[in-house]
Short mmCIF file of C-alpha atoms in Angstrom, two decimals:
data_model
loop_
_atom_site.label_atom_id
_atom_site.label_comp_id
_atom_site.label_asym_id
_atom_site.label_seq_id
_atom_site.Cartn_x
_atom_site.Cartn_y
_atom_site.Cartn_z
CA MET A 1394 14.99 33.66 -36.15
CA LEU A 1395 15.78 33.18 -32.71
CA GLY A 1396 13.52 30.65 -31.64
CA ASN A 1397 14.09 28.50 -34.44
CA PHE A 1398 17.89 28.77 -33.10
CA LEU A 1399 16.90 27.73 -30.12
CA ILE A 1400 14.95 25.39 -30.70
CA GLY A 1401 17.82 23.61 -32.64
CA LEU A 1402 20.53 24.21 -30.42
CA ARG A 1403 17.75 22.31 -27.64
CA GLU A 1404 16.91 19.45 -29.43
CA GLY A 1405 20.43 19.09 -30.82
CA LEU A 1406 23.18 19.27 -27.85
CA GLU A 1407 22.11 16.10 -25.23
CA ALA A 1408 22.67 14.48 -28.55
CA SER A 1409 25.66 15.26 -29.60
CA LEU A 1410 27.05 15.96 -25.97
CA VAL A 1411 26.71 12.31 -26.11
CA VAL A 1412 27.51 11.41 -29.39
CA GLY A 1413 31.02 13.97 -27.86
CA ILE A 1414 31.84 11.95 -24.71
CA LEU A 1415 31.75 9.29 -27.69
CA VAL A 1416 34.45 9.73 -29.84
CA ALA A 1417 36.28 11.27 -27.26
CA TYR A 1418 36.02 8.24 -24.99
CA LEU A 1419 36.86 5.32 -28.11
CA VAL A 1420 40.00 8.24 -29.08
CA ARG A 1421 41.00 7.77 -25.59
CA THR A 1422 40.92 4.02 -25.70
CA GLY A 1423 42.42 3.87 -28.54
CA ASN A 1424 39.32 2.27 -30.22
CA ARG A 1425 39.26 4.74 -33.97
CA ARG A 1426 38.58 2.18 -35.82
CA ARG A 1427 35.19 1.82 -33.65
CA LEU A 1428 34.95 5.20 -35.44
CA PRO A 1429 32.99 4.17 -38.09
CA LEU A 1430 30.46 1.64 -36.03
CA LEU A 1431 28.79 4.60 -34.40
CA TRP A 1432 28.56 6.79 -37.40
CA THR A 1433 26.43 4.10 -38.80
CA GLY A 1434 24.52 4.42 -35.49
CA VAL A 1435 24.11 8.24 -35.62
CA GLY A 1436 24.03 7.90 -38.95
CA VAL A 1437 20.36 5.70 -39.19
CA ALA A 1438 18.77 7.44 -36.94
CA VAL A 1439 19.61 10.85 -38.59
CA ALA A 1440 18.29 8.66 -41.71
CA LEU A 1441 15.43 7.45 -39.99
CA SER A 1442 13.59 10.97 -38.51
CA ILE A 1443 14.15 12.61 -41.76
CA GLY A 1444 12.87 9.83 -44.43
CA VAL A 1445 10.17 9.38 -41.32
CA GLY A 1446 9.45 13.38 -40.83
CA ALA A 1447 9.54 13.76 -43.99
CA ALA A 1448 6.90 11.47 -44.68
CA LEU A 1449 4.92 12.69 -41.77
CA THR A 1450 4.93 15.76 -43.28
CA PHE A 1451 4.79 15.39 -46.89
CA THR A 1452 1.81 12.48 -46.80
CA SER A 1453 -1.15 12.52 -45.23
CA ALA A 1454 0.92 10.04 -43.09
CA THR A 1455 -0.30 10.98 -40.01
CA LEU A 1456 1.70 10.34 -36.09
CA SER A 1457 -0.69 11.07 -33.33
CA GLY A 1458 0.94 13.41 -30.05
CA GLU A 1459 0.30 11.07 -27.83
CA LYS A 1460 1.91 7.69 -29.70
CA GLN A 1461 4.80 10.37 -30.81
CA GLU A 1462 5.31 11.08 -27.25
CA ALA A 1463 5.67 7.21 -26.07
CA PHE A 1464 7.29 7.36 -28.83
CA ALA A 1465 9.51 9.41 -27.08
CA GLY A 1466 9.45 8.46 -24.28
CA GLY A 1467 9.93 5.08 -24.73
CA MET A 1468 13.46 5.75 -26.52
CA SER A 1469 14.25 8.27 -23.96
CA ILE A 1470 13.69 4.83 -21.11
CA PHE A 1471 16.73 2.78 -23.77
CA ALA A 1472 18.56 5.04 -24.10
CA VAL A 1473 19.06 5.36 -19.96
CA GLY A 1474 19.93 2.03 -20.19
CA PHE A 1475 22.39 2.44 -23.02
CA VAL A 1476 24.19 5.32 -21.71
CA THR A 1477 24.89 3.64 -17.73
CA TRP A 1478 26.15 0.95 -19.73
CA MET A 1479 28.39 3.09 -21.47
CA ILE A 1480 28.71 4.30 -18.14
CA PHE A 1481 29.81 1.70 -16.21
CA TRP A 1482 31.80 -0.19 -18.70
CA MET A 1483 33.80 2.49 -19.63
CA ARG A 1484 35.53 3.07 -16.11
CA ARG A 1485 35.88 -0.89 -16.53
CA THR A 1486 37.74 -0.15 -19.22
CA ALA A 1487 39.52 1.93 -17.91
CA ARG A 1488 40.75 -0.54 -15.74
CA SER A 1489 41.49 -3.07 -17.24
CA ILE A 1490 44.10 -0.32 -19.58
CA LYS A 1491 45.44 0.55 -16.28
CA SER A 1492 46.35 -3.12 -15.50
CA ASP A 1493 47.42 -3.80 -19.37
CA LEU A 1494 44.97 -6.61 -18.85
CA GLN A 1495 44.88 -7.04 -22.73
CA GLY A 1496 42.21 -9.98 -22.81
CA ARG A 1497 39.87 -8.47 -20.52
CA LEU A 1498 39.60 -5.40 -22.59
CA ASP A 1499 39.18 -6.70 -25.44
CA THR A 1500 36.60 -9.20 -23.87
CA ALA A 1501 35.29 -5.42 -22.44
CA LEU A 1502 35.47 -3.31 -26.32
CA ALA A 1503 33.21 -7.41 -27.86
CA MET A 1504 30.48 -6.44 -24.90
CA GLY A 1505 30.64 -2.27 -25.85
CA ALA A 1506 30.63 -2.07 -29.64
CA THR A 1507 27.23 -3.40 -28.99
CA ALA A 1508 25.44 -0.91 -26.39
CA LEU A 1509 27.92 1.85 -28.19
CA VAL A 1510 26.15 1.62 -31.71
CA LEU A 1511 23.18 1.57 -29.14
CA THR A 1512 23.66 4.61 -27.13
CA ALA A 1513 25.35 6.49 -30.66
CA PHE A 1514 21.96 5.39 -32.63
CA LEU A 1515 19.47 6.12 -29.28
CA ALA A 1516 20.68 9.48 -28.50
CA VAL A 1517 20.38 10.66 -31.82
CA GLY A 1518 16.77 8.26 -32.80
CA ARG A 1519 15.27 9.31 -29.49
CA GLU A 1520 13.97 13.27 -30.66
CA GLY A 1521 15.16 13.37 -33.79
CA LEU A 1522 11.54 12.32 -35.50
CA GLU A 1523 10.67 16.10 -33.83
CA THR A 1524 13.26 17.32 -34.96
CA ALA A 1525 12.97 16.07 -38.37
CA VAL A 1526 9.93 17.06 -38.79
CA PHE A 1527 10.57 20.50 -37.19
CA LEU A 1528 13.62 21.35 -39.43
CA TRP A 1529 10.73 19.66 -42.68
CA SER A 1530 8.40 22.62 -41.15
CA ALA A 1531 11.27 25.16 -41.26
CA ILE A 1532 11.65 24.16 -44.71
CA GLN A 1533 8.30 23.94 -45.93
CA ALA A 1534 8.64 27.29 -44.77
CA THR A 1535 11.03 28.82 -47.44
CA GLY A 1536 8.16 29.79 -49.20
CA ASP A 1537 7.97 33.23 -46.93
CA GLY A 1538 11.07 33.52 -46.17
CA THR A 1539 14.55 31.47 -45.53
CA ALA A 1540 15.13 32.94 -41.35
CA PRO A 1541 12.76 29.80 -40.48
CA LEU A 1542 15.12 27.29 -41.51
CA LEU A 1543 18.41 29.83 -41.76
CA GLY A 1544 17.63 29.79 -37.49
CA ALA A 1545 16.67 25.57 -36.96
CA SER A 1546 19.65 25.60 -39.24
CA LEU A 1547 22.55 27.58 -37.13
CA GLY A 1548 20.79 26.13 -33.90
CA LEU A 1549 21.66 22.71 -35.07
CA ALA A 1550 24.92 23.68 -36.23
CA THR A 1551 25.49 24.98 -32.35
CA ALA A 1552 24.93 22.36 -30.89
CA ILE A 1553 27.53 20.08 -32.81
CA VAL A 1554 30.28 22.77 -32.53
CA LEU A 1555 28.90 22.52 -29.09
CA GLY A 1556 29.96 18.69 -29.00
CA TRP A 1557 32.94 19.16 -30.78
CA LEU A 1558 34.06 21.16 -28.28
CA VAL A 1559 34.20 19.02 -25.62
CA TYR A 1560 35.45 16.55 -27.21
CA LYS A 1561 38.04 18.50 -28.91
CA ARG A 1562 38.46 19.98 -24.44
CA SER A 1563 38.06 15.67 -23.20
CA VAL A 1564 40.85 14.21 -25.20
CA THR A 1565 43.48 16.81 -23.68
CA LEU A 1566 42.97 16.18 -20.11
CA ASN A 1567 44.56 13.61 -18.42
CA LEU A 1568 42.90 9.79 -18.32
CA GLY A 1569 41.92 9.25 -15.02
CA THR A 1570 40.18 13.11 -15.31
CA PHE A 1571 38.35 12.13 -18.19
CA PHE A 1572 37.02 8.93 -17.37
CA THR A 1573 35.48 11.09 -14.07
CA VAL A 1574 34.27 13.34 -15.47
CA THR A 1575 33.09 12.62 -19.41
CA GLY A 1576 31.90 9.44 -16.71
CA ALA A 1577 29.79 11.96 -13.79
CA ALA A 1578 28.23 14.47 -17.57
CA LEU A 1579 27.37 11.08 -18.65
CA VAL A 1580 25.26 10.34 -15.26
CA VAL A 1581 23.60 14.17 -15.36
CA VAL A 1582 22.42 13.77 -18.99
CA ALA A 1583 21.10 10.04 -18.50
CA ALA A 1584 19.18 11.52 -15.50
CA GLY A 1585 17.55 14.62 -17.44
CA VAL A 1586 16.97 11.39 -19.83
CA LEU A 1587 14.97 9.33 -18.37
CA GLY A 1588 13.43 12.77 -16.12
CA TYR A 1589 11.72 13.89 -20.23
CA GLY A 1590 11.25 10.36 -20.93
CA ILE A 1591 8.94 9.09 -17.55
CA HIS A 1592 7.22 13.17 -18.58
CA ASP A 1593 6.98 11.71 -22.34
CA LEU A 1594 5.15 8.33 -21.50
CA GLN A 1595 2.90 11.22 -19.24
CA GLU A 1596 2.86 13.35 -21.96
CA GLY A 1597 1.40 10.07 -24.52
CA GLY A 1598 -0.98 8.60 -21.84
CA VAL A 1599 1.19 5.31 -20.37
CA LEU A 1600 1.88 6.80 -17.25
CA PRO A 1601 -0.59 8.65 -14.61
CA GLY A 1602 0.05 12.32 -13.15
CA LEU A 1603 1.33 14.81 -15.47
CA ASN A 1604 -0.74 17.40 -14.72
CA SER A 1605 0.42 16.49 -11.02
CA LEU A 1606 3.79 19.35 -10.48
CA ALA A 1607 6.48 19.19 -8.54
CA PHE A 1608 7.38 23.30 -9.72
CA ASP A 1609 6.32 25.01 -12.21
CA VAL A 1610 8.69 27.68 -13.40
CA SER A 1611 8.28 27.94 -17.11
CA ASP A 1612 8.11 31.64 -16.10
CA ALA A 1613 10.94 32.62 -14.86
CA VAL A 1614 12.93 30.23 -16.65
CA PRO A 1615 11.57 29.57 -20.41
CA LEU A 1616 11.55 26.53 -22.48
CA SER A 1617 11.78 29.62 -25.49
CA SER A 1618 14.94 30.99 -24.15
CA TRP A 1619 18.45 31.20 -24.37
CA TYR A 1620 19.20 29.58 -20.94
CA GLY A 1621 16.66 27.32 -20.55
CA ALA A 1622 17.38 26.06 -23.88
CA LEU A 1623 21.10 25.68 -22.75
CA LEU A 1624 19.84 23.72 -19.85
CA HIS A 1625 17.14 21.48 -21.45
CA GLY A 1626 19.77 19.95 -23.78
CA ILE A 1627 22.90 20.43 -21.29
CA PHE A 1628 20.33 18.35 -18.11
CA GLY A 1629 17.13 17.95 -19.45
CA PHE A 1630 15.45 20.69 -17.18
CA THR A 1631 12.03 20.68 -17.94
CA PRO A 1632 10.40 23.92 -16.06
CA ASP A 1633 7.43 22.17 -15.49
CA SER A 1634 8.29 18.96 -13.84
CA THR A 1635 5.67 16.84 -13.05
CA TRP A 1636 6.40 15.36 -10.11
CA LEU A 1637 6.99 11.81 -11.55
CA GLN A 1638 9.37 13.00 -13.26
CA THR A 1639 11.53 14.73 -10.58
CA VAL A 1640 11.14 11.87 -8.08
CA ALA A 1641 12.97 9.84 -11.73
CA TYR A 1642 14.69 11.99 -12.02
CA GLY A 1643 16.18 12.26 -8.22
CA CYS A 1644 15.80 8.08 -8.12
CA TYR A 1645 18.62 7.83 -10.96
CA LEU A 1646 21.21 10.72 -10.02
CA VAL A 1647 21.48 10.42 -6.64
CA PRO A 1648 22.43 6.14 -6.49
CA VAL A 1649 24.20 6.45 -9.61
CA MET A 1650 26.33 9.75 -8.72
CA ALA A 1651 27.33 7.50 -6.05
CA LEU A 1652 27.87 3.59 -6.89
CA PHE A 1653 29.47 5.50 -10.43
CA PHE A 1654 32.62 7.11 -7.45
CA ARG A 1655 32.37 4.51 -4.29
CA GLY A 1656 32.95 1.77 -7.09
CA GLY A 1657 36.04 3.95 -8.47
CA LYS A 1658 37.12 4.17 -5.83
CA ALA A 1659 36.93 -0.04 -4.59
CA PRO A 1660 38.54 -2.63 -5.80
CA ALA A 1661 42.26 -0.87 -6.26
CA PRO A 1662 44.23 -1.12 -2.63
CA SER A 1663 45.13 3.28 -2.71
CA ARG A 1664 43.81 6.26 -4.01
CA GLN A 1665 46.06 6.90 -6.21
CA SER A 1666 46.42 4.27 -8.31
CA LEU A 1667 43.44 4.59 -9.68
CA PRO A 1668 42.54 5.51 -12.72
CA VAL A 1669 38.88 7.10 -12.01
CA ALA A 1670 38.40 8.72 -8.83
CA ALA A 1671 41.92 10.57 -10.25
CA ARG A 1672 40.53 13.74 -8.68
CA MET B 162 24.36 -5.86 -33.68
CA ARG B 163 22.24 -2.66 -35.53
CA ALA B 164 19.30 -4.42 -36.87
CA VAL B 165 17.72 -4.59 -33.37
CA PRO B 166 17.12 -0.93 -32.90
CA VAL B 167 15.94 -0.44 -35.90
CA ALA B 168 14.10 -3.15 -36.58
CA LEU B 169 12.79 -2.05 -32.93
CA LEU B 170 11.83 1.63 -34.50
CA THR B 171 11.03 0.67 -38.17
CA VAL B 172 8.46 -1.56 -36.88
CA THR B 173 6.49 1.04 -34.00
CA LEU B 174 7.05 3.54 -36.16
CA ALA B 175 5.47 1.59 -38.95
CA GLY B 176 2.33 1.23 -36.76
CA SER B 177 1.66 4.03 -35.54
CA LEU B 178 1.56 5.91 -38.35
CA ALA B 179 -0.24 3.09 -40.14
CA ALA B 180 -2.54 3.42 -36.66
CA CYS B 181 -4.67 6.41 -38.89
CA GLY B 182 -2.30 6.79 -41.41
CA GLY B 183 -3.39 7.74 -44.59
CA SER B 184 -6.42 9.38 -43.06
CA PRO B 185 -8.27 12.51 -44.84
CA ALA B 186 -8.93 15.23 -42.86
CA LYS B 187 -12.55 16.24 -43.27
CA GLN B 188 -12.24 19.64 -42.99
CA THR B 189 -9.24 21.67 -42.73
CA VAL B 190 -9.28 24.69 -40.41
CA ALA B 191 -6.58 27.65 -40.47
CA VAL B 192 -5.52 29.11 -37.10
CA THR B 193 -2.63 31.28 -36.84
CA ALA B 194 -1.05 31.41 -33.84
CA THR B 195 0.92 35.10 -32.83
CA ASP B 196 2.31 36.52 -29.39
CA THR B 197 -1.65 37.48 -27.64
CA ALA B 198 -3.81 36.17 -30.02
CA CYS B 199 -4.26 33.44 -31.42
CA GLN B 200 -6.84 32.80 -34.53
CA VAL B 201 -9.38 29.77 -35.44
CA ALA B 202 -10.33 30.40 -38.73
CA ASP B 203 -13.89 28.46 -37.80
CA THR B 204 -15.43 27.57 -34.33
CA GLN B 205 -18.63 25.89 -36.27
CA LEU B 206 -17.83 22.53 -36.94
CA SER B 207 -19.89 20.40 -39.29
CA GLY B 208 -20.12 17.09 -37.80
CA PRO B 209 -18.35 13.84 -35.99
CA GLY B 210 -14.17 13.78 -38.13
CA ILE B 211 -11.03 13.88 -38.79
CA TYR B 212 -9.74 18.04 -38.91
CA ALA B 213 -6.75 19.22 -40.08
CA PHE B 214 -5.75 22.37 -37.58
CA LYS B 215 -2.98 24.88 -39.69
CA VAL B 216 -1.43 26.71 -37.40
CA THR B 217 0.16 29.78 -38.80
CA ASN B 218 2.90 31.22 -35.90
CA LYS B 219 2.73 34.37 -37.18
CA GLY B 220 4.99 35.52 -33.74
CA ASP B 221 8.35 36.18 -33.22
CA GLN B 222 7.85 32.67 -29.95
CA THR B 223 8.10 29.24 -30.84
CA THR B 224 4.51 28.27 -29.30
CA GLU B 225 2.50 25.23 -29.18
CA VAL B 226 -1.09 24.39 -29.87
CA TYR B 227 -3.35 21.79 -27.97
CA VAL B 228 -6.68 20.58 -28.77
CA TYR B 229 -9.15 19.87 -25.74
CA THR B 230 -12.05 18.90 -24.98
CA HIS B 231 -14.96 21.03 -22.49
CA ASP B 232 -13.84 19.48 -19.12
CA GLY B 233 -10.02 20.02 -19.85
CA LYS B 234 -8.79 16.92 -20.87
CA LYS B 235 -5.79 16.96 -24.19
CA VAL B 236 -7.24 15.50 -26.86
CA GLU B 237 -4.39 16.75 -29.91
CA GLU B 238 -0.33 18.11 -28.96
CA VAL B 239 1.62 20.21 -31.58
CA GLU B 240 4.62 21.15 -30.06
CA HIS B 241 8.05 23.78 -31.76
CA ILE B 242 6.43 25.27 -34.16
CA GLY B 243 9.39 28.35 -34.33
CA PRO B 244 8.14 31.94 -35.62
CA GLY B 245 6.94 31.24 -39.41
CA THR B 246 6.03 28.19 -39.60
CA SER B 247 3.64 26.24 -40.22
CA ARG B 248 2.56 22.21 -38.83
CA THR B 249 -1.02 21.00 -38.94
CA LEU B 250 -2.66 19.16 -35.77
CA LYS B 251 -4.99 16.70 -36.81
CA ALA B 252 -7.85 15.38 -34.32
CA LYS B 253 -10.36 13.13 -34.39
CA LEU B 254 -13.46 14.96 -33.04
CA ALA B 255 -16.33 13.45 -32.07
CA ALA B 256 -20.07 15.94 -31.47
CA GLY B 257 -19.22 18.38 -28.48
CA ASP B 258 -17.67 21.39 -27.52
CA TYR B 259 -13.06 21.94 -27.39
CA GLN B 260 -11.06 24.58 -26.90
CA VAL B 261 -7.56 25.06 -28.51
CA ALA B 262 -5.65 26.24 -28.00
CA CYS B 263 -2.29 28.42 -28.77
CA LYS B 264 0.71 28.21 -25.92
CA PRO B 265 3.10 31.52 -27.62
CA GLY B 266 6.55 30.12 -25.67
CA GLU B 267 5.40 27.22 -24.88
CA LYS B 268 3.92 27.30 -21.37
CA GLY B 269 1.07 28.46 -19.39
CA ASP B 270 -2.74 27.22 -20.02
CA GLY B 271 -3.06 29.27 -23.55
CA ILE B 272 -4.87 31.22 -25.09
CA ARG B 273 -8.09 29.58 -25.40
CA THR B 274 -10.65 29.64 -27.89
CA ASP B 275 -13.81 26.89 -28.32
CA ILE B 276 -15.03 25.50 -30.95
CA HIS B 277 -17.83 23.82 -31.59
CA VAL B 278 -18.48 19.93 -33.36
CA ARG B 279 -21.87 19.76 -34.47
#
């Protein structure tokens, strides 16, 4: 049961964290009315994953491992693009709110709503198919016992609860801290998604270098351990990372994080009045 | 606005499914994986074609199963096979030598079994 619990947790956690932050973001910026849009993005991704997962499980249709990896990898790269867009859009909006420029805020929201739905969709849909196939296999196994299904469901539920806790905790932060913390968190999550997106593309045969590993700590930190699962879900940590994956991770994380903090401080005259760089 | 990614996803998946969808397997080969063993029910396969390896994880750890060519190139894989669950790996095999590898704990080179397609 523990094994299935950890798969559910690992696969669900990152999507849950991203969605939790997006919901908190909408609530904090007074855009509750846009929540249905976000849930639509999530719902469509879940429905599609479950539907296609069922087709793969119960019909003779198959999706080769390579195609599935290439698909997940491609979705990951898209997701990173949209999350990055969201991060900088959030910061821009934060400033608009602070300066009460309603017109500018509306423009930003009109643009951002699209990004928001796509981000929610991609965050869930990216690993959704793999998770759905896994869930269906647990359902199929109920003839031999309900432990796998119970474990898988509890794992996913735990991931959702953690996402909800992130939401609950982050809405209590002051606005400046909120934007800094959630933005920085999203940069870290996105770097991880990019890293294993690249790894997926390597597994799918789209990119070379699958066997040139930068490091392999899978004996010390196996993905099937609870800490491996948490590290994977939050930071996109892969115990056996390829060079390409590691370089992509660093080349995203360092400049984007630098831009996020530097850019936040640039346009305003003094540090104290800044919404983003409140820390 | 939602139509774009949804269409993209649908088209990609439909294309992928169509690419090898519906192709019935020539034979189903049972693979029983545990934390320390990887039993392949049939290692001498008769003739090229699509084989379905039905992997049942009877261990306590999550496992994954790969089929490799004799020179170590991956043919197919199935990841995230939870304890107590089964997954089917379909692989199109030409005549020749292959290896089936179970990787309990989803790590390492795996427990390998040689198989031969006549």
